Every structure is written in C-alpha cells, then in structure tokens.
mmCIF file of C-alpha atoms in Angstrom:
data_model
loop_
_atom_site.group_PDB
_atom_site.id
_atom_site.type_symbol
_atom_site.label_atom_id
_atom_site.label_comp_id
_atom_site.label_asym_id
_atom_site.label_seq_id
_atom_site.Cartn_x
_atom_site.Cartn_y
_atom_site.Cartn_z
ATOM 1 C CA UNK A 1 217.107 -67.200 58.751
ATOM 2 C CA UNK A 2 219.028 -66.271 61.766
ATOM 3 C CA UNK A 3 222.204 -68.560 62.988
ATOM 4 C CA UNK A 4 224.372 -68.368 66.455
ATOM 5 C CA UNK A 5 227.427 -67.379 67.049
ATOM 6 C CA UNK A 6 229.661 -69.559 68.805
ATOM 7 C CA UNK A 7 232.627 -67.573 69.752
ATOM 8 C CA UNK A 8 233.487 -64.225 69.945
ATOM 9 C CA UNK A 9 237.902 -63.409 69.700
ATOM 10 C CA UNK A 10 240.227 -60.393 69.040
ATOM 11 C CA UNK A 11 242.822 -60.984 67.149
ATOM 12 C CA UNK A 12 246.283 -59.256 66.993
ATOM 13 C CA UNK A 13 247.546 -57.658 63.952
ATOM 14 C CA UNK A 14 250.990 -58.408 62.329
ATOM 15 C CA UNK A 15 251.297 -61.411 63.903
ATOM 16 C CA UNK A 16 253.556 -64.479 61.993
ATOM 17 C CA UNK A 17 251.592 -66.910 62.767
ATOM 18 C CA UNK A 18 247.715 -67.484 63.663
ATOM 19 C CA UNK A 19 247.266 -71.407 64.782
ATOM 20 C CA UNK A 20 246.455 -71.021 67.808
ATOM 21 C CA UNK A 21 243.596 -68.359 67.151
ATOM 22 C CA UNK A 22 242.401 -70.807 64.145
ATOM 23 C CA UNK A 23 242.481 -73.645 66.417
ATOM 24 C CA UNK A 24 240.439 -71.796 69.152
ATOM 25 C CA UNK A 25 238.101 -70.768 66.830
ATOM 26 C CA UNK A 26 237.410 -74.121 65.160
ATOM 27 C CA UNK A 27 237.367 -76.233 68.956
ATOM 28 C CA UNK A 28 234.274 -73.396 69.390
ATOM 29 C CA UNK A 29 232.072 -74.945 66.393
ATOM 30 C CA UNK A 30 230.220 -73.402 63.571
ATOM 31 C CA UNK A 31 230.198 -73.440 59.919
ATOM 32 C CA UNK A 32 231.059 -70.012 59.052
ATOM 33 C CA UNK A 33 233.561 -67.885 60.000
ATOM 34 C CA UNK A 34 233.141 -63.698 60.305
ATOM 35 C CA UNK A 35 236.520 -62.248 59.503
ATOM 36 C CA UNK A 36 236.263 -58.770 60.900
ATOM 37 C CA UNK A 37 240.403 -57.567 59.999
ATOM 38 C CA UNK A 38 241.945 -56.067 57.181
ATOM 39 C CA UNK A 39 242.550 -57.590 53.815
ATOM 40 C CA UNK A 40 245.882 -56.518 53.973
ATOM 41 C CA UNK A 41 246.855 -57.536 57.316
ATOM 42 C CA UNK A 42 245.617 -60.331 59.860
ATOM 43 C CA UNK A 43 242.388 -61.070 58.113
ATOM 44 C CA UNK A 44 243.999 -62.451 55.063
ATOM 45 C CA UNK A 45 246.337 -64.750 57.107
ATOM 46 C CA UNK A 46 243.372 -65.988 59.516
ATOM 47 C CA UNK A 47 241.730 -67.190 56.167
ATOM 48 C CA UNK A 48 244.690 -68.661 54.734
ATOM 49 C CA UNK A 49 245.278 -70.629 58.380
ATOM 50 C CA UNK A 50 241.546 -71.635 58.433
ATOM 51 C CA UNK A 51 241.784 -73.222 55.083
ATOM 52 C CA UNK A 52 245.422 -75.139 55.482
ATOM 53 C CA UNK A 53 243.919 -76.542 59.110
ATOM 54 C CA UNK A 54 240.225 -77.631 57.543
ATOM 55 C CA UNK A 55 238.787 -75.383 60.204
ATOM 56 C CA UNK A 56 236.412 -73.411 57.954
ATOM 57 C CA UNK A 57 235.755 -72.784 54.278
ATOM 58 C CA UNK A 58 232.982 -70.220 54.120
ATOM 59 C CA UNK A 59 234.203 -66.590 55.307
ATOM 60 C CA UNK A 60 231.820 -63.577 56.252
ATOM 61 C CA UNK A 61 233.756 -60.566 54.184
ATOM 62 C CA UNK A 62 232.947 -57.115 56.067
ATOM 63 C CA UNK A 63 233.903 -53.519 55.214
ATOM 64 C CA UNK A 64 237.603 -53.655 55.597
ATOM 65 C CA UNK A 65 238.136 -57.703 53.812
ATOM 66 C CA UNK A 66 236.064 -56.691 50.948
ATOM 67 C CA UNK A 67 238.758 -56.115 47.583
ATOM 68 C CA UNK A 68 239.979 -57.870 44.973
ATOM 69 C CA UNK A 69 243.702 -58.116 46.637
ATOM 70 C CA UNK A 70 242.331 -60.581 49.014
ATOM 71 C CA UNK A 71 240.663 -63.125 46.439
ATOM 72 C CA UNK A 72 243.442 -63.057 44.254
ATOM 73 C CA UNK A 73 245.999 -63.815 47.270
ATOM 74 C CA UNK A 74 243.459 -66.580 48.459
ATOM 75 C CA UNK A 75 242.471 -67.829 45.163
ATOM 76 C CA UNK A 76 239.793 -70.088 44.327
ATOM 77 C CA UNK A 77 239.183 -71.380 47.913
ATOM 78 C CA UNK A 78 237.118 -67.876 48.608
ATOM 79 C CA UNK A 79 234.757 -68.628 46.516
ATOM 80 C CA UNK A 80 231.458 -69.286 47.697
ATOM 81 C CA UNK A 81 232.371 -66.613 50.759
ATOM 82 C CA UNK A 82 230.227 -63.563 51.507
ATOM 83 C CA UNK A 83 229.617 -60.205 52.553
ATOM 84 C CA UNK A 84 229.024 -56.559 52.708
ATOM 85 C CA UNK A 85 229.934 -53.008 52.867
ATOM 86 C CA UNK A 86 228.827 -49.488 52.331
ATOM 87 C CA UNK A 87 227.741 -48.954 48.997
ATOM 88 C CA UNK A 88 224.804 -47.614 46.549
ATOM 89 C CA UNK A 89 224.086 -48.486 42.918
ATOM 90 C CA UNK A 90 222.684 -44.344 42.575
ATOM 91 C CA UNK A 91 224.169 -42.607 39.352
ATOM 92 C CA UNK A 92 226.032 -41.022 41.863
ATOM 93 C CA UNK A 93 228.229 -43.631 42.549
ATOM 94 C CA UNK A 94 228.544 -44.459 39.098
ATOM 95 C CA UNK A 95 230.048 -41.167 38.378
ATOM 96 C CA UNK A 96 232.697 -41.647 41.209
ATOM 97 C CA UNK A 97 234.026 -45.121 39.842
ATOM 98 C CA UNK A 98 234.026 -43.376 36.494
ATOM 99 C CA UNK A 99 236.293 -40.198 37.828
ATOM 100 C CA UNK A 100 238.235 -42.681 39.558
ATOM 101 C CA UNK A 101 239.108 -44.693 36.671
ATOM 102 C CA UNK A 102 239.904 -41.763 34.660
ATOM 103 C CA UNK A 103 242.568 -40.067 37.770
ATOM 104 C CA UNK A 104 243.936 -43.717 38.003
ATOM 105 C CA UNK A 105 244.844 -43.660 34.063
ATOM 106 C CA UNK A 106 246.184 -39.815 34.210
ATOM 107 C CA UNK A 107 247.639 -40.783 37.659
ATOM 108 C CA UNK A 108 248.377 -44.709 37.622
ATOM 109 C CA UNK A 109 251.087 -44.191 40.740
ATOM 110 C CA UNK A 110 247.946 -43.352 42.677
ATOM 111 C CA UNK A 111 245.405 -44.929 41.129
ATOM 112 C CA UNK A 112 242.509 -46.509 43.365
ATOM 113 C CA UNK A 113 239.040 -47.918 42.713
ATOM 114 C CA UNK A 114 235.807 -45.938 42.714
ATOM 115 C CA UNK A 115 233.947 -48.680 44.443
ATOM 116 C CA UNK A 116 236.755 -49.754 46.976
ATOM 117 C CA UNK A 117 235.380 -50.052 50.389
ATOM 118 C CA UNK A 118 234.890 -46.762 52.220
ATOM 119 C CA UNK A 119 236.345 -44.495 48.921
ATOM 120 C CA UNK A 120 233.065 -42.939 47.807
ATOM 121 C CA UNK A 121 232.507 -42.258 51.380
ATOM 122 C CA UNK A 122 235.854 -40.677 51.993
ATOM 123 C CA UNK A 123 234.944 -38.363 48.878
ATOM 124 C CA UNK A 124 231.857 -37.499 50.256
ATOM 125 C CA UNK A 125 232.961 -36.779 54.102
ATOM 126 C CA UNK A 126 235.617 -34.897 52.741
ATOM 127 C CA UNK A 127 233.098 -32.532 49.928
ATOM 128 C CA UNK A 128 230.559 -32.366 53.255
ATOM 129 C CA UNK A 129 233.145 -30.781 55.223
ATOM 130 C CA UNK A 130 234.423 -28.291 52.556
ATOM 131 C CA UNK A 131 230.830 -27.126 51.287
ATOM 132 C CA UNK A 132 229.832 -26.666 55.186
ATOM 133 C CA UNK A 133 233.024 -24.367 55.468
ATOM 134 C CA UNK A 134 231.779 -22.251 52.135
ATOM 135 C CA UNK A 135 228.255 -22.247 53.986
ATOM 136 C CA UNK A 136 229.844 -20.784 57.169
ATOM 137 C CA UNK A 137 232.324 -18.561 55.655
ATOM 138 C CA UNK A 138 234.755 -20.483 58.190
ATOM 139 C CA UNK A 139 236.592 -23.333 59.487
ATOM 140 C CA UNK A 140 235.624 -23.149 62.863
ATOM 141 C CA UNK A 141 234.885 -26.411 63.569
ATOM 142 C CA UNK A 142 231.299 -25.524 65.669
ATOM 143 C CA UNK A 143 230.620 -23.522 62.885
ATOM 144 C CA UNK A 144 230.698 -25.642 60.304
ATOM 145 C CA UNK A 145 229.167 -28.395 62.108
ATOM 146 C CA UNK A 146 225.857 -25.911 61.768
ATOM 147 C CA UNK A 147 225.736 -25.706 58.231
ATOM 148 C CA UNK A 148 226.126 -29.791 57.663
ATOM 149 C CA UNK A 149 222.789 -30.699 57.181
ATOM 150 C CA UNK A 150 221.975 -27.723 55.046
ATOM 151 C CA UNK A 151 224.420 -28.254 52.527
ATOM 152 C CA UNK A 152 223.721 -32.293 52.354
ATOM 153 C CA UNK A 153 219.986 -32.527 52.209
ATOM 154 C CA UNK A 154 217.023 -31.011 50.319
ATOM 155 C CA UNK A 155 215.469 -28.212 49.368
ATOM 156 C CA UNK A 156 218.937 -26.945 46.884
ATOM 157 C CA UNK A 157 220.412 -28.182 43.378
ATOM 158 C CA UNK A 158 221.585 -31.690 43.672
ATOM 159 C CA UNK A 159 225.695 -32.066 43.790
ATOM 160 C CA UNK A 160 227.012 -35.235 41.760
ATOM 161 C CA UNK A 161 230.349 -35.948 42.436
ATOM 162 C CA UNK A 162 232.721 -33.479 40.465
ATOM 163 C CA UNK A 163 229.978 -30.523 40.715
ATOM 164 C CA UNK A 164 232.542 -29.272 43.713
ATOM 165 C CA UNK A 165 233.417 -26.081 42.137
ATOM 166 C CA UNK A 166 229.967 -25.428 41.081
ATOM 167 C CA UNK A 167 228.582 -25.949 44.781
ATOM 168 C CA UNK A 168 231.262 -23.875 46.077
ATOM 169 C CA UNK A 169 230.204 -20.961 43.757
ATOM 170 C CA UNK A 170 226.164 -21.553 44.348
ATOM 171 C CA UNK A 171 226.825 -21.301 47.783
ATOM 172 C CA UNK A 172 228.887 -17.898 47.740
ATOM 173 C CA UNK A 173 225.989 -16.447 45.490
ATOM 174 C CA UNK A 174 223.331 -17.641 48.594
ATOM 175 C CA UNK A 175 221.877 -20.420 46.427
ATOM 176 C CA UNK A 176 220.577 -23.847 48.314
ATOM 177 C CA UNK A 177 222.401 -26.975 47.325
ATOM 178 C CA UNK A 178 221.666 -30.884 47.677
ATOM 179 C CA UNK A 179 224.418 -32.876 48.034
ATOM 180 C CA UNK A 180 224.063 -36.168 46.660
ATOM 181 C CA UNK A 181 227.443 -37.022 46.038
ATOM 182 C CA UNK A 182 228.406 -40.848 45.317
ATOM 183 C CA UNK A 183 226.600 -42.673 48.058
ATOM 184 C CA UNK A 184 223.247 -40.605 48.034
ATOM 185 C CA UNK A 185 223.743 -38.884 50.895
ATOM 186 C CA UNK A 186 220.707 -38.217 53.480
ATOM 187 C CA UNK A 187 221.688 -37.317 56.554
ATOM 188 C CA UNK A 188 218.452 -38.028 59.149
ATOM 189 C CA UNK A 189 219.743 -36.241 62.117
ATOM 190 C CA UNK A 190 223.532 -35.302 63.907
ATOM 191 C CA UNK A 191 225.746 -37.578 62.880
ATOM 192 C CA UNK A 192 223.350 -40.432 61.324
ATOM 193 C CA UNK A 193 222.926 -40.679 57.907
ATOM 194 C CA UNK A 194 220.546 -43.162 55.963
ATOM 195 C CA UNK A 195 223.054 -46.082 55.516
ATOM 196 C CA UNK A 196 223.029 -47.964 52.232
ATOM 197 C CA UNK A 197 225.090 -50.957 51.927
ATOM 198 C CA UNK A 198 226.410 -53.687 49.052
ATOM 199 C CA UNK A 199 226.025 -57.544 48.872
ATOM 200 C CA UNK A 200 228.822 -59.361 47.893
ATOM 201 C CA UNK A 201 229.740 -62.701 47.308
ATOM 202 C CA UNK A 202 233.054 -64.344 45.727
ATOM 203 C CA UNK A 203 232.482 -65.622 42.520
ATOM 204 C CA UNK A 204 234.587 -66.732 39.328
ATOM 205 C CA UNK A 205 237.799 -65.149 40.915
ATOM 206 C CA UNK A 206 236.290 -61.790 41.789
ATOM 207 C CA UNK A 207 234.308 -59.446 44.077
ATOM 208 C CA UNK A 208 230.475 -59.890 42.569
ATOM 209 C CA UNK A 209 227.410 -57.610 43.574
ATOM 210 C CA UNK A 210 224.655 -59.530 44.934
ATOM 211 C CA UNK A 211 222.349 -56.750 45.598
ATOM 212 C CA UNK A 212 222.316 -53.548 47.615
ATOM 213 C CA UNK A 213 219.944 -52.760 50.620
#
C-alpha cells in the first residue's frame, strides 16, 4: 500500500524551539510523520513537539533517528513508530557487533554498537579503501579507485570482518580476495553497491528488527 505525502519542509538544526515547524506540518494533514534529522539533534525535539501539540503520534525513523538514545529520551510514546536503515543479518555482520562489543568492554570510553546506524558500513568503507591501497601498492587516489572492485567482489577468499591482516598479506603474496566484510558487500558497478537494509519498529522500550530486505 502506497500513501501521499502532504508536505514536504527543511528544518534547521539547533534550534530552541520547533512550534512553528510542528504547527506547519500538522495544518498540512496526514497521519504519519517522516522525521528525516538526527537523533541527537533536531529530530528528537520535532518528535517531542509533535507529541506535546497532538500533531502526530506515529514517526517514520530513517538512517540517522534510528538508536536506542532516541527511544529512551522519548519514552513510551515511540512506540508503535517505524523505520529503516542499512543493515544485513549475514554472519558478517554478526561478527562486527560481536568485535564491537568486545572493543567497547576493553575500551568502554569509546565504546559503540556493532549494529548502530552506518557503523558496519564505516568499517567496511574504511577496510575497502585500505585493501585497494595494498592492491595498488599506493595511495594515489586514481589508483586505488582501480583496484576497488577487485578486492570487494568474487573470484578471491572471502574477508569477514577482523581477517584485515590476513587480506593485507594474501594480497602482497598476489592471492585474490572477497571482501565480505559486515554488510555483505557486492559492489554492481562504480560507486553502487547492492544495498541491503533493516526494518525496524519501536517496541517494548527498544529498537526491534522487523525484517531485512
């Protein structure tokens, strides 16, 4: 089922106060409301605003409002809201949140979550760009732009995440590698990968997996 939008608005961040967007938004119609912000900044206080006016009670969650900061600041008037962002349930990715929890317990002053929005994906730009520079025996940035698809997709030995070391070496010997890293990477072509993405919805005070697509 499909739905229309009803208004379309930017929103400043850092702002003290966001009335006047809520009350915009609201005069517009609909039922839902897409946050696109940050949980940490604007987004958090457009939700809070929507729900102290009555102006909406169902939020659209993407990418950046996804976290468990935001549903404990909001509390149990999230629940029942929805959304998505990049994520795979490969063993992959299952390895990250696993070396994540274990540098957050050596590390806790640093500490972050393995399946935070965009983290697995951070890893895995980051590992790209360093195997491509073993590949080209450079950093030029043109060269290693040649060698990105070679190190990321098949024919090679598949990469997990913390297999870095090992990938470096295989490639200084002249040996093909796969990386799969924690979000199965496939790259289909300059600059597009195959996206995968998680379902979310709010549920007993915390970020629940629907599904992924």
């Amino acid at each position: 089922a499909g739905g229309t939008v009803t208004v379309s608005a930017a929103h400043d961040e850092d702002k003290a106060d966001y009335s006047a967007e809520v009350g915009a938004l609201a005069s517009a119609g609909g039922e839902i409301l897409v946050v696109a912000g940050y949980a940490n900044g604007a987004g958090t206080q457009i939700i809070q605003g929507s729900l102290d006016a009555g102006a909406f009670d169902t939020f659209v969650l993407p990418d950046g409002m996804v976290g468990q900061d935001i549903v404990d600041t909001i509390g149990p008037d999230l629940t029942g809201s929805f959304g998505q962002y990049p994520g795979t349930d490969s063993k992959g990715a299952d390895m990250f949140v696993a070396m994540a929890l274990g540098a957050s317990l050596n590390n806790p002053v640093e500490a972050f979550g393995g399946s935070d929005a965009f983290a697995p994906e951070s890893y895995d730009a980051a590992a790209l760009i360093m195997l491509a520079m073993q590949a080209a025996g450079s950093t030029d940035s043109a060269a290693v732009k040649e060698h990105i698809m070679a190190v990321a997709n098949a024919p090679g030995e598949q990469i997990m995440p913390g297999e870095l070391g090992k990938a470096l070496d295989m490639i200084k010997a002249g040996k093909d590698i796969d990386y799969v890293g924690a979000t199965a990477v496939e790259l289909i072509g300059p600059g597009e990968s195959a996206g995968n993405y998680r379902e979310i919805e709010i549920k007993d005070g915390a970020v629940a997996t629907v599904a992924f697509r």
